[in-house]
Every structure is written in structure tokens, then in C-alpha cells.
PDB file of C-alpha atoms and ligand atoms in Angstrom:
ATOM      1  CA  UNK A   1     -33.652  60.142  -7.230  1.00  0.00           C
ATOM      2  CA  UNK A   2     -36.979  58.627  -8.480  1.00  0.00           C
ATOM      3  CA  UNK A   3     -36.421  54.409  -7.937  1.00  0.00           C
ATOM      4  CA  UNK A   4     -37.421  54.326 -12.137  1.00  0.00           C
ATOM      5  CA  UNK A   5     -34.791  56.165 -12.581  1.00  0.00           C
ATOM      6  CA  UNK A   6     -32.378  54.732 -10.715  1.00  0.00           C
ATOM      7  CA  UNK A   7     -32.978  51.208 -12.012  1.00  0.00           C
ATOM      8  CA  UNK A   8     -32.886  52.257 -15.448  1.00  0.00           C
ATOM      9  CA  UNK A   9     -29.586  54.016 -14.929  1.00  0.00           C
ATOM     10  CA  UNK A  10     -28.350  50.211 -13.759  1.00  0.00           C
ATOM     11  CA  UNK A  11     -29.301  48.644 -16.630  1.00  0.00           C
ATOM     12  CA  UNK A  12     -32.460  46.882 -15.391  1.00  0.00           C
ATOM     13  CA  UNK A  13     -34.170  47.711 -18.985  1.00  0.00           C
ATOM     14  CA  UNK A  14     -36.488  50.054 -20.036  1.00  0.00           C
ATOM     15  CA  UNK A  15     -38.651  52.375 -18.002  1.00  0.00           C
ATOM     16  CA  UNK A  16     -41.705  50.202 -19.089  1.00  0.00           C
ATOM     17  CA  UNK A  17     -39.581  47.091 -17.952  1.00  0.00           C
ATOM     18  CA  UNK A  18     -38.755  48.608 -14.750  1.00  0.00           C
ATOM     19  CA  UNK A  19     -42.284  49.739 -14.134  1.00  0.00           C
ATOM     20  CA  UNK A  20     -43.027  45.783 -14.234  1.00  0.00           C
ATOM     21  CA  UNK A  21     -40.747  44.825 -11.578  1.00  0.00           C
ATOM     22  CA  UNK A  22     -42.013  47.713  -9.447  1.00  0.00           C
ATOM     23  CA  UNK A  23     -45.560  46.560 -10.237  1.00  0.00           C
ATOM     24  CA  UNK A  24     -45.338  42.873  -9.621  1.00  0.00           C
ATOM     25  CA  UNK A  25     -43.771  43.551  -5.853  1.00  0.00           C
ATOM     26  CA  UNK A  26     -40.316  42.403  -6.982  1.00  0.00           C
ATOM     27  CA  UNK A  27     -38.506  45.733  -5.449  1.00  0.00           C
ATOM     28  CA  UNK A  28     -38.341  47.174  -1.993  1.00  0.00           C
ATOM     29  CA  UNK A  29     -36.749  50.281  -0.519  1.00  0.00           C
ATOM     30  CA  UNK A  30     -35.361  49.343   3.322  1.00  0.00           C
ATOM     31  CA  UNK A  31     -37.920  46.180   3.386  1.00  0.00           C
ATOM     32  CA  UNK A  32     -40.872  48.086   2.126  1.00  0.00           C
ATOM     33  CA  UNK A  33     -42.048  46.894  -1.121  1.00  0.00           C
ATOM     34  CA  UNK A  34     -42.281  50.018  -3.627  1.00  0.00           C
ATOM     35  CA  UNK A  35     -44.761  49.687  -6.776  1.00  0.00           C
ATOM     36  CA  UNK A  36     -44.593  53.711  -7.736  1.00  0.00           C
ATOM     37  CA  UNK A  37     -41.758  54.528  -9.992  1.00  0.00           C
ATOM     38  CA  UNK A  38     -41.893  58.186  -8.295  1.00  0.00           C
ATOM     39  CA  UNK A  39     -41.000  56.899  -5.372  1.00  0.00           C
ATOM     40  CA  UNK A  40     -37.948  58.718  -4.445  1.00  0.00           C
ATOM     41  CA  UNK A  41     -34.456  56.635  -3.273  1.00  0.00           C
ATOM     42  CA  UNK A  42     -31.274  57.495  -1.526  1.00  0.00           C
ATOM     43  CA  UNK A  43     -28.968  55.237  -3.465  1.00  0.00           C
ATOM     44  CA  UNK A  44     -26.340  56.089  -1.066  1.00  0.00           C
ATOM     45  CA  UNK A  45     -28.392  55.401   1.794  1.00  0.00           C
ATOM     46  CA  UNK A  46     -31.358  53.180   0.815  1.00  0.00           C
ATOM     47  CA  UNK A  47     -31.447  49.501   0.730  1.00  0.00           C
ATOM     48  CA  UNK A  48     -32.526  48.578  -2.095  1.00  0.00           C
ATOM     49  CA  UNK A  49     -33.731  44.757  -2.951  1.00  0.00           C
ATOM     50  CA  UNK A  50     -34.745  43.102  -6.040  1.00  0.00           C
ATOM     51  CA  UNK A  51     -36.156  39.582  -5.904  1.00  0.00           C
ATOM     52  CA  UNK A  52     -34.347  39.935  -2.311  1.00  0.00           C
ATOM     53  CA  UNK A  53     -31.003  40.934  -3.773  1.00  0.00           C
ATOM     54  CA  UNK A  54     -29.071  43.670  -2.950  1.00  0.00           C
ATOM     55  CA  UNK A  55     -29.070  46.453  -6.107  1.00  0.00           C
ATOM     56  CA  UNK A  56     -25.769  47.949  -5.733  1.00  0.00           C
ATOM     57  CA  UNK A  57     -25.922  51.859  -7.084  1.00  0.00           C
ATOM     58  CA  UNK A  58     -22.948  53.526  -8.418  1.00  0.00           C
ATOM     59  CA  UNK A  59     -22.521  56.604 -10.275  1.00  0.00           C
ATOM     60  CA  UNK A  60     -19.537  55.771 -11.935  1.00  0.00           C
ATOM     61  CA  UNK A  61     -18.261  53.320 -14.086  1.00  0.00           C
ATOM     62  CA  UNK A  62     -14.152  52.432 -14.835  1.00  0.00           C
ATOM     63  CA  UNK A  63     -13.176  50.245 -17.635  1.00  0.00           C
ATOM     64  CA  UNK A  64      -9.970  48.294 -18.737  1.00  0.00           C
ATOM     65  CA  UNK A  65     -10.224  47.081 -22.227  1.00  0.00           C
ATOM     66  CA  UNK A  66      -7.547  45.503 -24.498  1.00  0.00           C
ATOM     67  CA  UNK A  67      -8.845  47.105 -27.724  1.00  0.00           C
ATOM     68  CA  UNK A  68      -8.637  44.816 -30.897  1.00  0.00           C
ATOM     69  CA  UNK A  69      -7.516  46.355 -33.763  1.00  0.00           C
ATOM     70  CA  UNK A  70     -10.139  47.608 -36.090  1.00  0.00           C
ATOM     71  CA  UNK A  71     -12.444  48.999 -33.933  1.00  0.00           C
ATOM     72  CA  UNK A  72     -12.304  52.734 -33.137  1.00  0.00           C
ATOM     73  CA  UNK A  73     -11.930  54.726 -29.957  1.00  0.00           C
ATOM     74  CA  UNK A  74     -15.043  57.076 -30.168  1.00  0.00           C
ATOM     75  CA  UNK A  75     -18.518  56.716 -29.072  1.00  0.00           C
ATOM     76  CA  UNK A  76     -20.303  56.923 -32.106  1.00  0.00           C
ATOM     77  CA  UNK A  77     -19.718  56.065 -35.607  1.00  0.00           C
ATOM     78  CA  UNK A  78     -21.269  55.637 -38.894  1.00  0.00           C
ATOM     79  CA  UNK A  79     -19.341  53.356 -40.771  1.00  0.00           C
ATOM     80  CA  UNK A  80     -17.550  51.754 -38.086  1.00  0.00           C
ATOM     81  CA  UNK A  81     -17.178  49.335 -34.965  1.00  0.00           C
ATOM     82  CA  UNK A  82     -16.124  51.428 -31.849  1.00  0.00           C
ATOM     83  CA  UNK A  83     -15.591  50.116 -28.272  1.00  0.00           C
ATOM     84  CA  UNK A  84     -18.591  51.241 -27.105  1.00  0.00           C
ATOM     85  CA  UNK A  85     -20.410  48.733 -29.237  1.00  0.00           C
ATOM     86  CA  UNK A  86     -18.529  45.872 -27.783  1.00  0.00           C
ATOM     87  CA  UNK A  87     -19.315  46.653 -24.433  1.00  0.00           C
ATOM     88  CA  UNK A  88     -21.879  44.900 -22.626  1.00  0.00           C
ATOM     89  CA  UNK A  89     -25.792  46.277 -22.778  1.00  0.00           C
ATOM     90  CA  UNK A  90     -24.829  46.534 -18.468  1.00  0.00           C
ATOM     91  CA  UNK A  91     -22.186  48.940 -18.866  1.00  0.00           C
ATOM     92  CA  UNK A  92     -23.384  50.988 -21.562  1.00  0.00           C
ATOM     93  CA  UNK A  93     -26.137  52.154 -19.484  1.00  0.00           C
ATOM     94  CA  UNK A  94     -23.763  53.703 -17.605  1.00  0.00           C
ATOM     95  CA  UNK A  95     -22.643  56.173 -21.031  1.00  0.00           C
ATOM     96  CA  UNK A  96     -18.442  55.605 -20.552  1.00  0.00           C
ATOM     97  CA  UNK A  97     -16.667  57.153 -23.172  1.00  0.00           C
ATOM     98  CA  UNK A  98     -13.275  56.450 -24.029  1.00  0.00           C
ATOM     99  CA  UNK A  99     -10.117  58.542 -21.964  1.00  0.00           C
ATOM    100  CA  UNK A 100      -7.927  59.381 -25.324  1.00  0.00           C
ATOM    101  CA  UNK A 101      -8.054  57.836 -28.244  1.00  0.00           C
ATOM    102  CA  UNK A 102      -5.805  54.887 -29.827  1.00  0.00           C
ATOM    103  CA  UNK A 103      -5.537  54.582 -33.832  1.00  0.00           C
ATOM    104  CA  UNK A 104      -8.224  52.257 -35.250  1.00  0.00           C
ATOM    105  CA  UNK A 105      -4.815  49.879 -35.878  1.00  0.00           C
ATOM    106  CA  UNK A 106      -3.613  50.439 -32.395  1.00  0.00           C
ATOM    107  CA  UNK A 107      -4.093  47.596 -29.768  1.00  0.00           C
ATOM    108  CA  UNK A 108      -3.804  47.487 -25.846  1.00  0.00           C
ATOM    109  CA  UNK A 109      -4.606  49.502 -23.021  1.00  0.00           C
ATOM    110  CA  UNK A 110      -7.772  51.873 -23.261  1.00  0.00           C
ATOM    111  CA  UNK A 111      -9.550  52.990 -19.807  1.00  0.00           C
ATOM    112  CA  UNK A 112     -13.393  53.607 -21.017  1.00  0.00           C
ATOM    113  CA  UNK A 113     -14.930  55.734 -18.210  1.00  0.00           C
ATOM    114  CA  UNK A 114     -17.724  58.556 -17.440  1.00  0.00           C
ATOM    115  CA  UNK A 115     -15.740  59.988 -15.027  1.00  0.00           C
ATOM    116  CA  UNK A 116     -15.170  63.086 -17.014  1.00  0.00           C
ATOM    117  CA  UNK A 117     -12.961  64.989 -14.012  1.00  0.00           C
ATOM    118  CA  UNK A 118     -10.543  61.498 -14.214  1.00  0.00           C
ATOM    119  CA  UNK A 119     -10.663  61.762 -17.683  1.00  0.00           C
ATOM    120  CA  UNK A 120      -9.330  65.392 -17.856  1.00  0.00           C
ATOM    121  CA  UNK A 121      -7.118  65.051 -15.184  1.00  0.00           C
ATOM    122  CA  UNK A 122      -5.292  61.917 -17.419  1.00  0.00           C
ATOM    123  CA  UNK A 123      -5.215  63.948 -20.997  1.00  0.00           C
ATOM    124  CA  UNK A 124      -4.360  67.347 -19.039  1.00  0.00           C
ATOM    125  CA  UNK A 125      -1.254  68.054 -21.917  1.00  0.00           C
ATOM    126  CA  UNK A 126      -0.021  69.791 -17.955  1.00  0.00           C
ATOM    127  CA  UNK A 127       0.132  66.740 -16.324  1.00  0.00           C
ATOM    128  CA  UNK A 128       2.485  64.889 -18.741  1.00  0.00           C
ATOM    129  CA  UNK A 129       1.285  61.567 -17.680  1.00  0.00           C
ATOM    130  CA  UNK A 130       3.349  58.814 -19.200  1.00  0.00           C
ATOM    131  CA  UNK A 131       1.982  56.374 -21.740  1.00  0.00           C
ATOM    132  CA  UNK A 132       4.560  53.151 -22.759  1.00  0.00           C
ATOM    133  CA  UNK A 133       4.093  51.156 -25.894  1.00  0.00           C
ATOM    134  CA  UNK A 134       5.230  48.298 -27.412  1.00  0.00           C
ATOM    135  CA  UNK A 135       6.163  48.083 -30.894  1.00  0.00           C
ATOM    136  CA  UNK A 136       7.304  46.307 -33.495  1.00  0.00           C
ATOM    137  CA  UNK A 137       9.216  48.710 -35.897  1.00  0.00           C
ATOM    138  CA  UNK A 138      10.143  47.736 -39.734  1.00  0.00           C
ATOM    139  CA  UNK A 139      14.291  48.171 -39.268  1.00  0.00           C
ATOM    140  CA  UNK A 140      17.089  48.409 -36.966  1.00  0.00           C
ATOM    141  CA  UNK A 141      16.313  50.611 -33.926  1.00  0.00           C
ATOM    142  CA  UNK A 142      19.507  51.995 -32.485  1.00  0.00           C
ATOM    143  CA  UNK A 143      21.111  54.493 -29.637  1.00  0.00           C
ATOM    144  CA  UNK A 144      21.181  57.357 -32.124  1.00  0.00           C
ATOM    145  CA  UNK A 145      17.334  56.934 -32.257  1.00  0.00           C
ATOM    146  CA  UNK A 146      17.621  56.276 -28.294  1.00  0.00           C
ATOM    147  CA  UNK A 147      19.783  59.811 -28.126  1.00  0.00           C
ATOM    148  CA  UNK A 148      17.456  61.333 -30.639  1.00  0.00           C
ATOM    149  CA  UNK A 149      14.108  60.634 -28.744  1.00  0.00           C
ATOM    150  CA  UNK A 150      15.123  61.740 -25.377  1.00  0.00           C
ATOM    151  CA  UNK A 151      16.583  65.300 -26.716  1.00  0.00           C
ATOM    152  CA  UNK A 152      12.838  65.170 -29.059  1.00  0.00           C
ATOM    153  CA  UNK A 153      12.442  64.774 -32.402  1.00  0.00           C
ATOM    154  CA  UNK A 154      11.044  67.010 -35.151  1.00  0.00           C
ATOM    155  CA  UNK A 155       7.540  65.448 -36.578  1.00  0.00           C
ATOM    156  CA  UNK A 156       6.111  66.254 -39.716  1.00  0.00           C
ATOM    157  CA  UNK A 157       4.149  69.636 -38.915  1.00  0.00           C
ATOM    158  CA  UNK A 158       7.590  70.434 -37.193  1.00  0.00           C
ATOM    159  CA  UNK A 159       6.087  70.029 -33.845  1.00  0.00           C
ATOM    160  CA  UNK A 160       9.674  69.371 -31.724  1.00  0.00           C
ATOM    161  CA  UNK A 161       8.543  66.126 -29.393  1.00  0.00           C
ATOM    162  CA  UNK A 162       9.215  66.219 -25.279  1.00  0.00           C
ATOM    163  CA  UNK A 163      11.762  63.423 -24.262  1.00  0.00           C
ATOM    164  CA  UNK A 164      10.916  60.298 -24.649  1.00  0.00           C
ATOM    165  CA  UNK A 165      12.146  57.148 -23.349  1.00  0.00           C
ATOM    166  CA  UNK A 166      13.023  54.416 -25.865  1.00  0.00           C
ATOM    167  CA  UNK A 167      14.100  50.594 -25.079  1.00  0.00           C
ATOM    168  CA  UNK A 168      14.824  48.530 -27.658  1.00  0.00           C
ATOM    169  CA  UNK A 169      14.158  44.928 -26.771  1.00  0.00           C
ATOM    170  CA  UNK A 170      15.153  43.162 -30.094  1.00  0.00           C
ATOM    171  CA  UNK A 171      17.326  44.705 -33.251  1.00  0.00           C
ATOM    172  CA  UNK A 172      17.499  43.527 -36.322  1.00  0.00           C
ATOM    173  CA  UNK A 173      15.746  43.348 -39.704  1.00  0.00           C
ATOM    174  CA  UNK A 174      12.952  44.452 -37.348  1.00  0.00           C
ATOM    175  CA  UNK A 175      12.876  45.632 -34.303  1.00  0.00           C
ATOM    176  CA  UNK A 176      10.950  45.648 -30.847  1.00  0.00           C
ATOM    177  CA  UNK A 177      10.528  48.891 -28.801  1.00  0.00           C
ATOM    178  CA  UNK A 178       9.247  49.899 -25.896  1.00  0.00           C
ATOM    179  CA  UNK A 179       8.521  53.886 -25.860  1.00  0.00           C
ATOM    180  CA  UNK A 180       7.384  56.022 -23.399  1.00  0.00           C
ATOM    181  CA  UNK A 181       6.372  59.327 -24.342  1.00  0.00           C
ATOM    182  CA  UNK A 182       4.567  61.956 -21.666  1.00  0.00           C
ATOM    183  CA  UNK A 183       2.520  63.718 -24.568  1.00  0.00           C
ATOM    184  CA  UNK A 184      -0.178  62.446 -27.077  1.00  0.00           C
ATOM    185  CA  UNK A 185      -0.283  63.850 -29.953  1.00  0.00           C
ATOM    186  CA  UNK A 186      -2.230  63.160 -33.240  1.00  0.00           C
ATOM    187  CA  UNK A 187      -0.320  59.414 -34.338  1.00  0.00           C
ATOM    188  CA  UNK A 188       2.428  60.395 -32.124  1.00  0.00           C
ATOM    189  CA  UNK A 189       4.627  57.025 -31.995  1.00  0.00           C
ATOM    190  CA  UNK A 190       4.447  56.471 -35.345  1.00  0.00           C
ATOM    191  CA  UNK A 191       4.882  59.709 -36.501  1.00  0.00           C
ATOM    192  CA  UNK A 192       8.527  59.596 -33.970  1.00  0.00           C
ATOM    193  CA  UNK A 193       9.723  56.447 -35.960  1.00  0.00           C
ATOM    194  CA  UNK A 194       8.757  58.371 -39.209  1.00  0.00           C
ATOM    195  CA  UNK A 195      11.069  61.146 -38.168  1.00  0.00           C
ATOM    196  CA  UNK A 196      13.546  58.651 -37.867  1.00  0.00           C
ATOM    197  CA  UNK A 197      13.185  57.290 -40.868  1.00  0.00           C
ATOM    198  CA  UNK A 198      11.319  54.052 -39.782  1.00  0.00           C
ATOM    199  CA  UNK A 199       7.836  52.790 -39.487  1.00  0.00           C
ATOM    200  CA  UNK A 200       5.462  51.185 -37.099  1.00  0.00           C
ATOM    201  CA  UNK A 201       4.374  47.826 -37.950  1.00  0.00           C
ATOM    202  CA  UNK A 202       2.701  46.576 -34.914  1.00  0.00           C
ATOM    203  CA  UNK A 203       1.382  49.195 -31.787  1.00  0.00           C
ATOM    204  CA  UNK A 204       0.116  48.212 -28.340  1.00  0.00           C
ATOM    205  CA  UNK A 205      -0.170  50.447 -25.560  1.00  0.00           C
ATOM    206  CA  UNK A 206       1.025  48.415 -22.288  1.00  0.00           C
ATOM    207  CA  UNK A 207       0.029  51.597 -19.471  1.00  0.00           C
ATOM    208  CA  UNK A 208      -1.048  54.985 -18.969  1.00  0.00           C
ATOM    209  CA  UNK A 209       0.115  56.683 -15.902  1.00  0.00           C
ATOM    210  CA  UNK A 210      -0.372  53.777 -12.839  1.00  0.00           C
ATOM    211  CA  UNK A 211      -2.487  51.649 -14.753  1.00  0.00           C
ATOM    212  CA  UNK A 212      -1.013  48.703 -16.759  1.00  0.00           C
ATOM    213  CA  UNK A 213      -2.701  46.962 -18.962  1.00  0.00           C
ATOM    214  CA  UNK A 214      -3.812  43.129 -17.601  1.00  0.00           C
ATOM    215  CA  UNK A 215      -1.930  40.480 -19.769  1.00  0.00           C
ATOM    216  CA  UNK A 216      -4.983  38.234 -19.048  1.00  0.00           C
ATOM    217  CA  UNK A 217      -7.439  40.311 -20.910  1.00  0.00           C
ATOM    218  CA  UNK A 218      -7.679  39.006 -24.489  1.00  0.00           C
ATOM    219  CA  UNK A 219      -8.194  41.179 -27.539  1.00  0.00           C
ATOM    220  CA  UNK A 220     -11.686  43.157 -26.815  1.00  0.00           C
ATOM    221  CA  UNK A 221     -11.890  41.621 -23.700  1.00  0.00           C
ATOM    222  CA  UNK A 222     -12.627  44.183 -20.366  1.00  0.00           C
ATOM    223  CA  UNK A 223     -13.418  44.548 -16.998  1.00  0.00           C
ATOM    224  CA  UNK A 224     -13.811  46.821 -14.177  1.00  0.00           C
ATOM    225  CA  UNK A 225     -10.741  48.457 -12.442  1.00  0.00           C
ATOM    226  CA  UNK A 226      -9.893  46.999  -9.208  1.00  0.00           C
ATOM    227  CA  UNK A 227     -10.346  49.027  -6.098  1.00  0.00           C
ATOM    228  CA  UNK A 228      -6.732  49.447  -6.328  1.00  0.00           C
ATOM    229  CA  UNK A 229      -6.075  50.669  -9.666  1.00  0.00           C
ATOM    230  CA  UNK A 230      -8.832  52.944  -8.941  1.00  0.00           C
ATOM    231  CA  UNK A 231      -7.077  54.026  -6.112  1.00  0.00           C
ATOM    232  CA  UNK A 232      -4.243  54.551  -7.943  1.00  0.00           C
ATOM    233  CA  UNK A 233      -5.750  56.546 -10.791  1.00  0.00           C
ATOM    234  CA  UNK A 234      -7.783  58.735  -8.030  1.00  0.00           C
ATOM    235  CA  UNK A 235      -4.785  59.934  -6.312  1.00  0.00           C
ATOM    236  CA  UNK A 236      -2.110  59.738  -9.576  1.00  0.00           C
ATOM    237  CA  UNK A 237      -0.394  62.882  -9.410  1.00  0.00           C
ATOM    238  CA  UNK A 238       2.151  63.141 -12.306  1.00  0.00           C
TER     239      UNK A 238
HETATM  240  N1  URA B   1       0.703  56.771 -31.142  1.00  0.00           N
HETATM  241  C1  URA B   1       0.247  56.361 -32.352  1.00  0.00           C
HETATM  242  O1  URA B   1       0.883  56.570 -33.360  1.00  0.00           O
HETATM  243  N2  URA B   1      -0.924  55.704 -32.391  1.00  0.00           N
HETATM  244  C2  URA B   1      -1.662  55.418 -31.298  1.00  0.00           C
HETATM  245  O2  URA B   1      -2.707  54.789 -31.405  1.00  0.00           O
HETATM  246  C3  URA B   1      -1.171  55.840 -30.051  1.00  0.00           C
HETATM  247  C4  URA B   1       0.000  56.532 -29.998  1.00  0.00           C
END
């Protein structure tokens, strides 16, 4: 790869900017100072330095966000926010898109990667990876919706639902839930309740498969996957 190239690719600005750096003698490949942008790099292999530091390369990039509601889970809009635009300049370099998508009103757990082979292998409708909520439903939740969602209810384009785990943490005038469904379809949670006769006030989505969603991100806060969640997600077989 051509050492333009990859510094662009890690976010250290534009080609123009990069052929500064190279030009002034900030950058050398294993302790030789580089000023051609053709130069070619092993970013496996190479050591590269910039102002003496170490550039670390990596092709891939893994995300944990706890999306905010009102932004949407795309990577391009024209009328609205999406959670590409509040990522950092850094990480958007890297072109992560998001793995599924959660309703513009939907908060919590969204992995933003550009690891397209993870990304299949997480929304493969074959793999039936799990995906709990919590929510905050408008009446009182009970074991007949319990019974109902584990034998699968009917939704409105009479799609019959896979079982589905439902724990009710609070009944009353309203209710919290946690649900785990194995599927994703179009609005799915909220289109369960709806069969049921109930609506979704409030929807977070705690995990997906081994990850879990870090209680101390805040609202459109993110950061990188550890190495083990990584791990995790790398070898997940569902
Ligand atoms: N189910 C929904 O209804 N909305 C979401 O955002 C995710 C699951």
C-alpha cells in the first residue's frame, strides 16, 4: 500500500495534508525518513513513525454506540441526523456503517462497523442471534402475553413471530419489559405489543448476541469494542 494512502485511510487528513508531513521529514518507514507518497508500506509489517510515534494501522474498525433517539441508523441522509454524523472525523475515515438498524425513536445498543463479513454473519435471519430490549409498555403486561410471545404472535402483515422471551419487570398502569426476540423484523417489538393490544412507549436495546451494551456510555456516546467483546463477536456462533 502506497504510505499516502495509508495515512489518509487513518485519518491523518487529506492527501495534500499528508503529502506535508511526508515532505517536511515528519514520517519514517523502519527509521528511514520517507518524503514520496508512492512509497509503498507493509502496514502489517512496517514500522511506521510520525513525529517519532508509532502509527498503528488497522483495517477494521468496531463500534459500540448508545444511540440517542432522533438520530437514524443509516449512513446517509437528507433530512436527517444519522450516527455516522456523530462519529468522530477519526473513525469516519474508516467508512463503518451501522450492523441493523434501530427506529429513529429507538435508543441503546448499535455496533457501527466495516466489517461487512461480521456484519452478515450478525443479521444472517439463519443464525437467529438474540437481541433483548427494554421497554416501557403503555398497560399491564401479563403471562398470557408471556404464553403468547413464546408460542409467536401474529403481526400486522400476518407474519407469525418465532418465540420470544418476555420478562416483565414492573406491571401496572405501565409496564417494564424485557424481550428477547431471535428475529428482526421491520418495527418488530412494537409491532409484538401491537398484536397484543399494547404499545411501546419507551425502546432500548440492552445486547445483540454476546455484546451488551456498556451502562457507562451516555446517550450518543461510543467507543471501540474491547479485545474481548471482539473476541466474542469473532467466534459467536448462535
Ligand atoms: N423493534 C422495534 O420495534 N424497533 C426497533 O428499533 C428495534 C426493534
Amino acid at each position: 500500500m502506497r504510505i499516502d494512502k495509508m495515512l489518509a485511510n487513518l485519518g491523518y487528513g487529506s492527501r495534500k495534508d499528508v503529502k506535508k508531513l511526508l515532505k517536511n521529514g515528519s514520517v519514517t518507514i523502519n527509521e528511514v525518513a520517507v518524503k514520496d507518497g508512492k512509497q509503498h508500506v507493509d502496514p502489517e509489517n512496517d514500522i511506521v513513525l510520525i513525529h517519532g510515534e508509532q502509527v498503528e494501522y488497522k483495517e477494521y474498525i468496531y463500534l459500540m454506540m448508545n444511540k440517542p433517539q432522533g438520530v437514524i441508523s443509516a449512513t446517509e441522509d437528507t433530512r436527517h441526523e444519522t450516527v455516522i454524523d456523530i462519529l468522530e472525523a477519526e473513525d469516519v475515515v474508516f467508512s463503518p456503517f451501522p450492523v441493523g438498524r434501530l427506529d429513529k425513536d429507538t435508543e441503546g445498543l448499535l455496533l457501527l462497523t466495516n466489517d461487512g463479513q461480521l456484519s452478515h454473519k450478525l443479521l444472517s435471519p439463519k443464525r437467529h442471534v438474540p437481541k433483548t430490549y427494554f421497554a416501557v409498555i403503555n398497560a399491564e403486561v401479563t403471562e398470557e402475553d408471556q404464553e403468547a410471545f413464546k408460542k409467536g404472535v401474529i403481526l400486522d402483515d400476518g407474519y407469525e413471530t418465532k418465540p420470544a422471551i418476555l420478562k416483565i419487570l414492573k406491571s401496572g398502569l405501565t409496564s417494564d419489559i424485557e424481550l428477547t426476540i431471535t428475529e428482526g423484523k421491520f418495527h418488530q417489538v412494537k409491532r409484538m405489543f401491537e398484536a397484543v393490544g399494547k404499545r411501546v412507549m419507551y425502546l432500548k436495546r440492552m445486547s445483540m448476541g454476546p455484546l451488551e451494551l456498556d451502562p457507562s456510555l451516555e446517550l450518543g456516546e461510543y467507543r471501540e469494542l474491547t479485545d474481548e467483546e471482539l473476541e466474542l463477536l469473532l467466534s459467536y456462533e448462535s
